[in-house]
CSV table of C-alpha atoms in Angstrom, one decimal:
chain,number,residue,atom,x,y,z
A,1,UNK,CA,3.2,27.2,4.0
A,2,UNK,CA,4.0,27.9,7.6
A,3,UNK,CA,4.4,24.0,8.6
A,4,UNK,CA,3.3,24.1,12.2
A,5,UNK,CA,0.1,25.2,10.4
A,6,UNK,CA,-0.6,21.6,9.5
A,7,UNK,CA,-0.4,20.6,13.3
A,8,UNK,CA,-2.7,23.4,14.6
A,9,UNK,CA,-6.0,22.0,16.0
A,10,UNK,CA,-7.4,26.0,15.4
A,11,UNK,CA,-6.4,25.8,11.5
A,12,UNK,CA,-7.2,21.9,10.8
A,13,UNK,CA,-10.8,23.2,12.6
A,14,UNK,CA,-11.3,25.9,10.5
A,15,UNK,CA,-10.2,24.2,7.2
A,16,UNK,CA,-12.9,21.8,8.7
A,17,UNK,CA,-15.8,24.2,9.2
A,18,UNK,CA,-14.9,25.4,5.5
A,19,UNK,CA,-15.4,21.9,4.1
A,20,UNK,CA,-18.6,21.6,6.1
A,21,UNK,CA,-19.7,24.8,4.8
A,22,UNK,CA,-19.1,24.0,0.6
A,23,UNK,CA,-20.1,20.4,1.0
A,24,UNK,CA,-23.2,19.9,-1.2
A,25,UNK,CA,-26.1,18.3,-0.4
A,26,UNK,CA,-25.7,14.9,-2.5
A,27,UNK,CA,-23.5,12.3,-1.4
A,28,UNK,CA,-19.9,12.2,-2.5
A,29,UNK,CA,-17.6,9.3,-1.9
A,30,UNK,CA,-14.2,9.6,-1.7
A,31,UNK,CA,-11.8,7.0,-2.1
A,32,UNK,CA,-8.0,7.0,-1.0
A,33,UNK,CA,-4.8,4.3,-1.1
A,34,UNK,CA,-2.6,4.9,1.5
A,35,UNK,CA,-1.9,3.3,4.7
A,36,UNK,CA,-0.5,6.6,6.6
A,37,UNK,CA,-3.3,8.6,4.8
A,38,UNK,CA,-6.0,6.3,6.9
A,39,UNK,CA,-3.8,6.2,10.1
A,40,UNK,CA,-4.5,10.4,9.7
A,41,UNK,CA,-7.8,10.1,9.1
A,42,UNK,CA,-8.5,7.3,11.7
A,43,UNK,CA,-6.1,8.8,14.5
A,44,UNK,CA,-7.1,12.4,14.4
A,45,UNK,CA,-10.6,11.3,14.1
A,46,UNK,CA,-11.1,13.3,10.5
A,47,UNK,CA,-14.2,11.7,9.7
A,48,UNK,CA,-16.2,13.0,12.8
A,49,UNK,CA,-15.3,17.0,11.2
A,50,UNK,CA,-16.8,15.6,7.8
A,51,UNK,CA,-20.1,16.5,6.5
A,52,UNK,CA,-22.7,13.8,6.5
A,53,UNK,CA,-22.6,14.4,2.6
A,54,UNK,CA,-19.3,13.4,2.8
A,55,UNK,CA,-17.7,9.8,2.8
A,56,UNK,CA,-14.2,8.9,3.0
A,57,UNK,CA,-13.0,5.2,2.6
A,58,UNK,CA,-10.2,3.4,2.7
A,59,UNK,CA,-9.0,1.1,-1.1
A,60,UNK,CA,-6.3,-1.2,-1.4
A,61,UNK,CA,-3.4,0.9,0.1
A,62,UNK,CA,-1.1,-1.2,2.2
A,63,UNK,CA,1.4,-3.4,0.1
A,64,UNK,CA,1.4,-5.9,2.8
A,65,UNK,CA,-2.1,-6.7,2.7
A,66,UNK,CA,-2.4,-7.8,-1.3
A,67,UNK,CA,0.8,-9.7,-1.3
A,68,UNK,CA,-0.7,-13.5,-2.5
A,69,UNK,CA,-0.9,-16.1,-0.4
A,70,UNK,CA,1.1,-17.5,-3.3
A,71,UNK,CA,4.7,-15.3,-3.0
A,72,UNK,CA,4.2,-16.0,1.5
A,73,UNK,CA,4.1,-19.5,0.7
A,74,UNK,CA,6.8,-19.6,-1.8
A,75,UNK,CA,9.0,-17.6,1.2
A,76,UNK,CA,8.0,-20.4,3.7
A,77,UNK,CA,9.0,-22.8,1.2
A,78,UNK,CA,12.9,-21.4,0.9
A,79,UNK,CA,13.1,-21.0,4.6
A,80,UNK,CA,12.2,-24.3,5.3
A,81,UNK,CA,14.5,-25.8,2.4
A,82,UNK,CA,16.8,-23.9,1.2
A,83,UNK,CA,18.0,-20.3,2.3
A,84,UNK,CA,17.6,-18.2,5.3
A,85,UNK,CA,15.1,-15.2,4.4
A,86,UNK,CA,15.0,-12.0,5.3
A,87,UNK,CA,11.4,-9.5,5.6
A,88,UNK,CA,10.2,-6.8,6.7
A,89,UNK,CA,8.5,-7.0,10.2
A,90,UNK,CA,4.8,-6.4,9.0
A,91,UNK,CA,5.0,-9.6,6.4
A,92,UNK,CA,6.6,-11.6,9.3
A,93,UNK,CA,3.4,-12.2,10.6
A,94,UNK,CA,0.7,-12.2,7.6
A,95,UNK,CA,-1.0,-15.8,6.8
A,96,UNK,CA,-0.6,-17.4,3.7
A,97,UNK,CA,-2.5,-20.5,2.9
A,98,UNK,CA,-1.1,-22.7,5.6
A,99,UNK,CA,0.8,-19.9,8.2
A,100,UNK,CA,3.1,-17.2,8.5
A,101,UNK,CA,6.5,-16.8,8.1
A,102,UNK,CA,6.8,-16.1,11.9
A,103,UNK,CA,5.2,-19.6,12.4
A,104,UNK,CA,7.5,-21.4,9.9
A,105,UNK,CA,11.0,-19.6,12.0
A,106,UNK,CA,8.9,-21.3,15.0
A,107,UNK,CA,9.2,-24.6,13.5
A,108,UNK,CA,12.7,-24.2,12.6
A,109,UNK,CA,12.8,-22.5,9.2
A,110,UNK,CA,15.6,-19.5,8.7
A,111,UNK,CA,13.8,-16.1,9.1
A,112,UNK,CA,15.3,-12.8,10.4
A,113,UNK,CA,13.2,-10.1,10.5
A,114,UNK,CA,15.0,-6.9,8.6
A,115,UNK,CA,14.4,-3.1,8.3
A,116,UNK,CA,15.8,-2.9,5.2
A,117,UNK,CA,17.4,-4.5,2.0
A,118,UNK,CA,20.6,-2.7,2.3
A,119,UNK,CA,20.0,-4.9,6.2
A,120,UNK,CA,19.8,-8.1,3.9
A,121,UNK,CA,22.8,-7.5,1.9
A,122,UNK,CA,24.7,-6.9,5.0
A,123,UNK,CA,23.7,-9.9,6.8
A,124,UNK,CA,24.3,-12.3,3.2
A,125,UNK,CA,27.6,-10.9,3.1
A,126,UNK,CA,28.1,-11.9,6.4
A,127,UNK,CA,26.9,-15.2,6.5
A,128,UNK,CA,28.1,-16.5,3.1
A,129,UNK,CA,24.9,-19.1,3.1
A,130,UNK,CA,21.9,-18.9,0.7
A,131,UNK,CA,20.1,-16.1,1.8
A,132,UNK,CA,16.9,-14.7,0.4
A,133,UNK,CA,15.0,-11.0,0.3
A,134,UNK,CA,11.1,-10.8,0.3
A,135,UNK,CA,11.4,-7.7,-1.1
A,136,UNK,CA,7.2,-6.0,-1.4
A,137,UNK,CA,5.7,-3.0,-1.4
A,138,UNK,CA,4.5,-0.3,-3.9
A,139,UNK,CA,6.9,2.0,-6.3
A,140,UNK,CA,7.8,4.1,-2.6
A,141,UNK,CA,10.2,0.9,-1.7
A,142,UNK,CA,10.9,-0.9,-5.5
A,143,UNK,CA,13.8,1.8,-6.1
A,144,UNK,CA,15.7,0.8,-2.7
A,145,UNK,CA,15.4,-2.4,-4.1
A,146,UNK,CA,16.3,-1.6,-7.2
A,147,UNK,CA,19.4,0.4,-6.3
A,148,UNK,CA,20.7,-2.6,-4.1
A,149,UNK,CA,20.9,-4.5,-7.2
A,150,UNK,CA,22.5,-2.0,-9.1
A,151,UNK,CA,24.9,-1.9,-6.7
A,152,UNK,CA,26.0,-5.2,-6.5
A,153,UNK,CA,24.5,-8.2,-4.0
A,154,UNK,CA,26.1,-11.1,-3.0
A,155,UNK,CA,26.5,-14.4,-5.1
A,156,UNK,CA,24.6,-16.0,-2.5
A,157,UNK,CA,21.3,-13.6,-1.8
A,158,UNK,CA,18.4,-13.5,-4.3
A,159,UNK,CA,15.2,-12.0,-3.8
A,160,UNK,CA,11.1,-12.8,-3.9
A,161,UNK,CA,10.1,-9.3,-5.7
A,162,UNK,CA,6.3,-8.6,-5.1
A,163,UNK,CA,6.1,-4.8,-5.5
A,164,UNK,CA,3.1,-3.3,-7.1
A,165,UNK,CA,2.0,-0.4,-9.2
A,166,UNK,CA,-0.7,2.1,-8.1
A,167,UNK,CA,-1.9,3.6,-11.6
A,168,UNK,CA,-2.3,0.8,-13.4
A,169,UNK,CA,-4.6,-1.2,-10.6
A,170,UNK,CA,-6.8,1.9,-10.0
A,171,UNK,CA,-7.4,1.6,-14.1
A,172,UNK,CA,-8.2,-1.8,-14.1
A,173,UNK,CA,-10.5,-2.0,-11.1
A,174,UNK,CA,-12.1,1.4,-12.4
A,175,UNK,CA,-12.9,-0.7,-15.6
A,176,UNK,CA,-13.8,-3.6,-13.8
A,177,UNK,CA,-16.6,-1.4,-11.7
A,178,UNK,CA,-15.6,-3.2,-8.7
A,179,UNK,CA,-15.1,0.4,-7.2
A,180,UNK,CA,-17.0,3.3,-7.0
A,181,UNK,CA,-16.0,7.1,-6.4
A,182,UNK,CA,-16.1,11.2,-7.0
A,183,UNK,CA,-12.9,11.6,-6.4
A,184,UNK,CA,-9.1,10.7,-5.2
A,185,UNK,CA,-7.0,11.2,-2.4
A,186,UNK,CA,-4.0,10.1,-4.0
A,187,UNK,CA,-0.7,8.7,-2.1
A,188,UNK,CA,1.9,11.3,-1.1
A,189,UNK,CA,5.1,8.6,-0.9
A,190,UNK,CA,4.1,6.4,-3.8
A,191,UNK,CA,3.7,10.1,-5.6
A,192,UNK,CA,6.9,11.6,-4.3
A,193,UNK,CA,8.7,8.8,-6.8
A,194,UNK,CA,6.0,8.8,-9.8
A,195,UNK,CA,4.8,12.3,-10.0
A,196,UNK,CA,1.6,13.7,-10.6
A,197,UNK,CA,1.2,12.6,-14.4
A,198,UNK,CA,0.1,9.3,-14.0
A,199,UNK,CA,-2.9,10.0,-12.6
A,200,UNK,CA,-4.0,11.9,-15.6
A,201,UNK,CA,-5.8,9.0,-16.7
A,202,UNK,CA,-8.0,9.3,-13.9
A,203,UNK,CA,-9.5,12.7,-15.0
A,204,UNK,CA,-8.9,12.5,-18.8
A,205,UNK,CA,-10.9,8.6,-19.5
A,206,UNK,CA,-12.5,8.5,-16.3
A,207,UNK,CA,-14.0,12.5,-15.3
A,208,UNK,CA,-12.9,11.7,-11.7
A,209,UNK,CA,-11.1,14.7,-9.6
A,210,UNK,CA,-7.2,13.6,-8.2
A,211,UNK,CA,-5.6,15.3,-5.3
A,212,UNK,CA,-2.4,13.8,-4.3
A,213,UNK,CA,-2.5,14.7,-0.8
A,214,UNK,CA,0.1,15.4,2.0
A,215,UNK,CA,-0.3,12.8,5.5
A,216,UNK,CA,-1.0,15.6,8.1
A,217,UNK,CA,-4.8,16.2,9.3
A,218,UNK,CA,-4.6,19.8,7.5
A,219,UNK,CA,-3.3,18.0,4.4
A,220,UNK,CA,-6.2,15.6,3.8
A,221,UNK,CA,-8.8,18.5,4.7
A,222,UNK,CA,-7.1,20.7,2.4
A,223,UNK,CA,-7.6,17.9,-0.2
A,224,UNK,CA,-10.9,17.3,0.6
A,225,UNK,CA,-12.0,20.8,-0.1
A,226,UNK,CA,-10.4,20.4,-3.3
A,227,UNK,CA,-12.3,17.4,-4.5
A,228,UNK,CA,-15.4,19.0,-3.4
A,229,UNK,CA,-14.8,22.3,-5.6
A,230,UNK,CA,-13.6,20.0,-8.7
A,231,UNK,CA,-17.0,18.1,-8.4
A,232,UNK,CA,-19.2,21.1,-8.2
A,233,UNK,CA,-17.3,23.0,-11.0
A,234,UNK,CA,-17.5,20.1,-13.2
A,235,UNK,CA,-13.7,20.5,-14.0
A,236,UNK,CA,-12.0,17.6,-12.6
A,237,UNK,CA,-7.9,18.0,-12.5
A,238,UNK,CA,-4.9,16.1,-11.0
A,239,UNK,CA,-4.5,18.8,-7.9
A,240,UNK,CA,-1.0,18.4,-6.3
A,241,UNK,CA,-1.8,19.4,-2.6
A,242,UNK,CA,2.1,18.0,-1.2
A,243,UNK,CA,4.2,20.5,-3.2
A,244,UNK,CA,6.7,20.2,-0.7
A,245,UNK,CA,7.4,16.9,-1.5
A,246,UNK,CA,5.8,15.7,-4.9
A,247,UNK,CA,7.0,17.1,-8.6
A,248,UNK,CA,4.9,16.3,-11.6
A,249,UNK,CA,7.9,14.3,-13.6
A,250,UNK,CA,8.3,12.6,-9.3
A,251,UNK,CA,11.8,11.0,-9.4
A,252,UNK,CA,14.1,10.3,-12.4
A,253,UNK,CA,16.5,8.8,-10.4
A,254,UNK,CA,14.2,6.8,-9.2
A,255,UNK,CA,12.2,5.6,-11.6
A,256,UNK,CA,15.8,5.3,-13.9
A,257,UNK,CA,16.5,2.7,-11.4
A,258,UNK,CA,13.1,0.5,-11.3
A,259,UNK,CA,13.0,0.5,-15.3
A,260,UNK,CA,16.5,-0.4,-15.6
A,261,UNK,CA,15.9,-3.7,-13.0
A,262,UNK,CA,12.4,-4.8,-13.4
A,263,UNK,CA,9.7,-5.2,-15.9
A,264,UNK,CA,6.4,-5.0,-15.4
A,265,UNK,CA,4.2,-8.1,-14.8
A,266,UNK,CA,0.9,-9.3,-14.5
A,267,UNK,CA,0.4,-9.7,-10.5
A,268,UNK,CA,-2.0,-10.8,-8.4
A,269,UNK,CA,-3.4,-8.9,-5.6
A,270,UNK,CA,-4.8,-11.1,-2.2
A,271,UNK,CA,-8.5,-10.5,-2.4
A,272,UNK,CA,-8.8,-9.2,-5.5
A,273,UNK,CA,-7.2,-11.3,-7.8
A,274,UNK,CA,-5.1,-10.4,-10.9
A,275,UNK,CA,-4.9,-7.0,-12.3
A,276,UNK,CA,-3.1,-6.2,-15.4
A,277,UNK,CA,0.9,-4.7,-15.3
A,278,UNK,CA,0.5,-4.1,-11.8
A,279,UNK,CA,3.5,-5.4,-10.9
A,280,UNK,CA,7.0,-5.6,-11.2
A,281,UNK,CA,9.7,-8.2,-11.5
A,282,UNK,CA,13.3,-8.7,-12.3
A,283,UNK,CA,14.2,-7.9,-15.7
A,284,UNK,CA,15.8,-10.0,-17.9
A,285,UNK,CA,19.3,-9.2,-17.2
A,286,UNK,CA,18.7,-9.9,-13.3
A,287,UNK,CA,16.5,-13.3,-13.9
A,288,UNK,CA,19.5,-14.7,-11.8
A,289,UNK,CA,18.8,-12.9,-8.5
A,290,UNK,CA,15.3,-14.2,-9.2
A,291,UNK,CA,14.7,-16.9,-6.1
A,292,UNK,CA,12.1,-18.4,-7.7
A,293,UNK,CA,14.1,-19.7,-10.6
A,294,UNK,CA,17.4,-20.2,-8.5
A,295,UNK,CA,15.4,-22.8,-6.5
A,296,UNK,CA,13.2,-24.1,-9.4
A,297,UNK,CA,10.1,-23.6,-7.5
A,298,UNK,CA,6.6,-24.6,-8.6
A,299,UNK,CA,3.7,-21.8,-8.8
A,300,UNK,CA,1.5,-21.7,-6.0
A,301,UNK,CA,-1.9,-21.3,-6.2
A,302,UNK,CA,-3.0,-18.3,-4.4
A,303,UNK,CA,-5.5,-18.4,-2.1
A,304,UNK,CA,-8.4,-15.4,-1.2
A,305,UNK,CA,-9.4,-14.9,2.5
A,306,UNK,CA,-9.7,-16.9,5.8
A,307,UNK,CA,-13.4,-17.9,6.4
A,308,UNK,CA,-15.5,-15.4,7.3
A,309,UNK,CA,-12.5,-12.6,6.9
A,310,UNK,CA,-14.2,-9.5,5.3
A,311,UNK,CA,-10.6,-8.1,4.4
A,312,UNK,CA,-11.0,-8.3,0.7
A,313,UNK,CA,-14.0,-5.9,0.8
A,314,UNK,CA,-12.1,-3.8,3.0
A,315,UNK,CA,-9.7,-3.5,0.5
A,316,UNK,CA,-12.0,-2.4,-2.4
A,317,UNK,CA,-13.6,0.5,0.4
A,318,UNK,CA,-17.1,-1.6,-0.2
A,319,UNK,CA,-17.4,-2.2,3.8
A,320,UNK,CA,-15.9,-0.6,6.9
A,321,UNK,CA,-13.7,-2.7,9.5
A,322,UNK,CA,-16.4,-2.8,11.5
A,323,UNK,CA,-19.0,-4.6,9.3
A,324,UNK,CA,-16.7,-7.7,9.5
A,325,UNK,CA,-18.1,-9.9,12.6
A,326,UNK,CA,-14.2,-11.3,13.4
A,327,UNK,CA,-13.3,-7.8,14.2
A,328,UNK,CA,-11.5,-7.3,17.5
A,329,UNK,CA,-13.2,-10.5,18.6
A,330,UNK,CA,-12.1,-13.7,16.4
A,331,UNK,CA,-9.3,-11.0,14.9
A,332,UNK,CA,-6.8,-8.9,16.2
A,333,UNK,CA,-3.3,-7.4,15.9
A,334,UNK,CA,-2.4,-10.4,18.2
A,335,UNK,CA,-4.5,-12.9,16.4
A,336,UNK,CA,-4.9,-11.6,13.2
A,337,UNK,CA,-7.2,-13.5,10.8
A,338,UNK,CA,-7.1,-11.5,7.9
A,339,UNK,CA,-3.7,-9.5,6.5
A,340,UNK,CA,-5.5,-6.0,7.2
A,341,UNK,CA,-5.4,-6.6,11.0
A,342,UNK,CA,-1.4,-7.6,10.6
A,343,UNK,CA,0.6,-4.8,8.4
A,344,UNK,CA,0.6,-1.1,10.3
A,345,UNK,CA,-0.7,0.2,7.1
A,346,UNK,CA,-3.6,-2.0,7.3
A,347,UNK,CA,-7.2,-0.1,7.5
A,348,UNK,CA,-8.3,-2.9,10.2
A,349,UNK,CA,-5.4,-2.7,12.6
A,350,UNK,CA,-5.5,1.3,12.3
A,351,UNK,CA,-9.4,0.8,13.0
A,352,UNK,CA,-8.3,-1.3,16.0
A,353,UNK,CA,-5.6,1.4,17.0
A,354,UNK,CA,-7.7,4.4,17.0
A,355,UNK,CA,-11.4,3.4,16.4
A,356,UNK,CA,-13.2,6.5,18.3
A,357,UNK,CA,-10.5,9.0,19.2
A,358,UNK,CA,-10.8,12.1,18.1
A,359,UNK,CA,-8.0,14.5,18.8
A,360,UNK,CA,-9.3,17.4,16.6
């Protein structure tokens, strides 16, 4: 594909018109996980080209958003006791049960705001004090992790691992039936490490049609069309729309890396609650970088939504941004209530952002 293609208002319009034009008459509902895939769809105003048969939502697609109240607080807790920690700038600012990381540095505890781990590791060695990683987000950012460790860290740097798995939360809350859908856009990045196989599950126990979907506007269209035709051929598929970038066996390297550090977990998700080896943390033989255990911390409970936040059913696609009465009045990027409004990849701030622009 000519790349300058998937930039091209003239083509991303007439991929449009041929969606518009093979889109049935009942209602299909399309459900994706990604961050950047709703800041394409948001931005570039996607959903105005759509069909009224059409619906695309959002589902639980930005790491920073389901990381419990319960691993926040246990950060808070090491800052303000026992070891400087270092995060990523979208978890800086989420709430956990009783404030952020960002208020805790205000009140004196060690935070410093990193852009990656190899940052950390750097800034440990530096230091020589106790020093801590909050290390999150889905399988895209658990083999940088991962590799850090295999590397070698300093004595005195452990890490807060809450990374969690794509496949095996889309199983459980497909048995659960706390979401509906015809079919999925799936992640491009998480993809680019996993592959295409994993989502086989999806078609073979569950009939629903899989495209694992590039991040530009032409991209998702192009996958949208593809969904449509699975549904009205009654042969659903895994359809790999990002060749340039996602291989059915994804990574080896990779995924070498994240099954030699950490084993998969039980984890809980904020606003949804606990889903089945969803997560990962450190394997046996690197228990020791574990902070949890290196500063005997007690389990926190883990706590669901502010009052009156609607971000855990913005999460599970069941309501828009816009049907929660905080938004952009009681909640905003620069008083956010709710985690969606915080993290970049959150489907509230990107509604915030863009809401009503439509540059295609």
């Amino acid at each position: 594909m000519d790349l300058s293609s998937l930039h091209s208002k003239e083509v991303v319009q007439r991929a449009a018109g041929l969606l518009r034009k093979i889109a049935p008459d009942e209602k299909l509902r399309f459900l994706h996980v990604c961050g950047t895939h709703e800041n394409t769809i948001t931005r570039y105003g996607i959903r105005s080209m759509l069909p009224e048969s059409i619906e695309v939502v959002a589902g639980p697609g930005c790491p920073v958003c389901v990381t419990s109240t319960s691993a926040i607080d246990q950060a808070i807790e090491i800052a303000e006791k026992y070891a400087t920690v270092y995060t990523y700038g979208d978890m800086f600012t989420v709430p956990g049960s009783n404030g952020s990381l960002k208020d805790a540095r205000a009140g004196g505890a060690g935070v410093k705001v990193v852009y990656s781990v190899s940052d950390a590791v750097g800034l440990a060695e530096e230091s020589g004090a106790p020093s801590t990683f909050f290390s999150i987000g889905f399988e895209t950012t658990a083999p940088t992790t991962a590799s850090a460790v295999l590397s070698g860290v300093p004595d005195n740097l452990s890490f807060i691992t809450s990374h969690r798995l794509i496949p095996p939360a889309l199983m459980a809350l497909l048995k659960s039936g706390r979401i509906e859908l015809d079919g999925l856009i799936c992640p491009g990045h998480v993809s680019t490490i996993i592959g295409t196989e994993p989502y086989r599950f999806l078609v073979e126990d569950f009939g629903i049609p899989v495209a694992v979907s590039g991040f530009e506007p032409l991209d998702v269209i192009i996958s949208l069309i593809d969904l449509v035709k699975q549904q009205q051929e009654g042969s659903p598929r895994v359809y790999n729309e990002y060749t340039r970038s996602v291989r059915p066996e994804g990574n080896r390297v990779a995924l070498e890396m994240m099954e030699e550090v950490f084993e998969v977990c039980d984890e809980e998700w904020r606003g949804i609650g606990s889903l089945p080896a969803s997560g990962l943390r450190l394997g046996e033989g690197y228990s020791h970088l574990d902070a949890v255990e290196r500063f005997d911390l007690e389990e926190k409970p883990s706590l669901d939504m502010p009052a009156g936040c609607r971000c855990s059913e913005v999460l599970l696609g069941s309501v828009q941004p816009t049907d929660c009465p905080l938004f952009s009045s009681g909640c905003s990027p620069d008083n956010p209530v709710g985690p969606c409004m915080v993290s970049s990849e959150g489907t509230c701030k990107i509604w915030f952002q863009y809401g009503g622009r439509r540059d295609y």
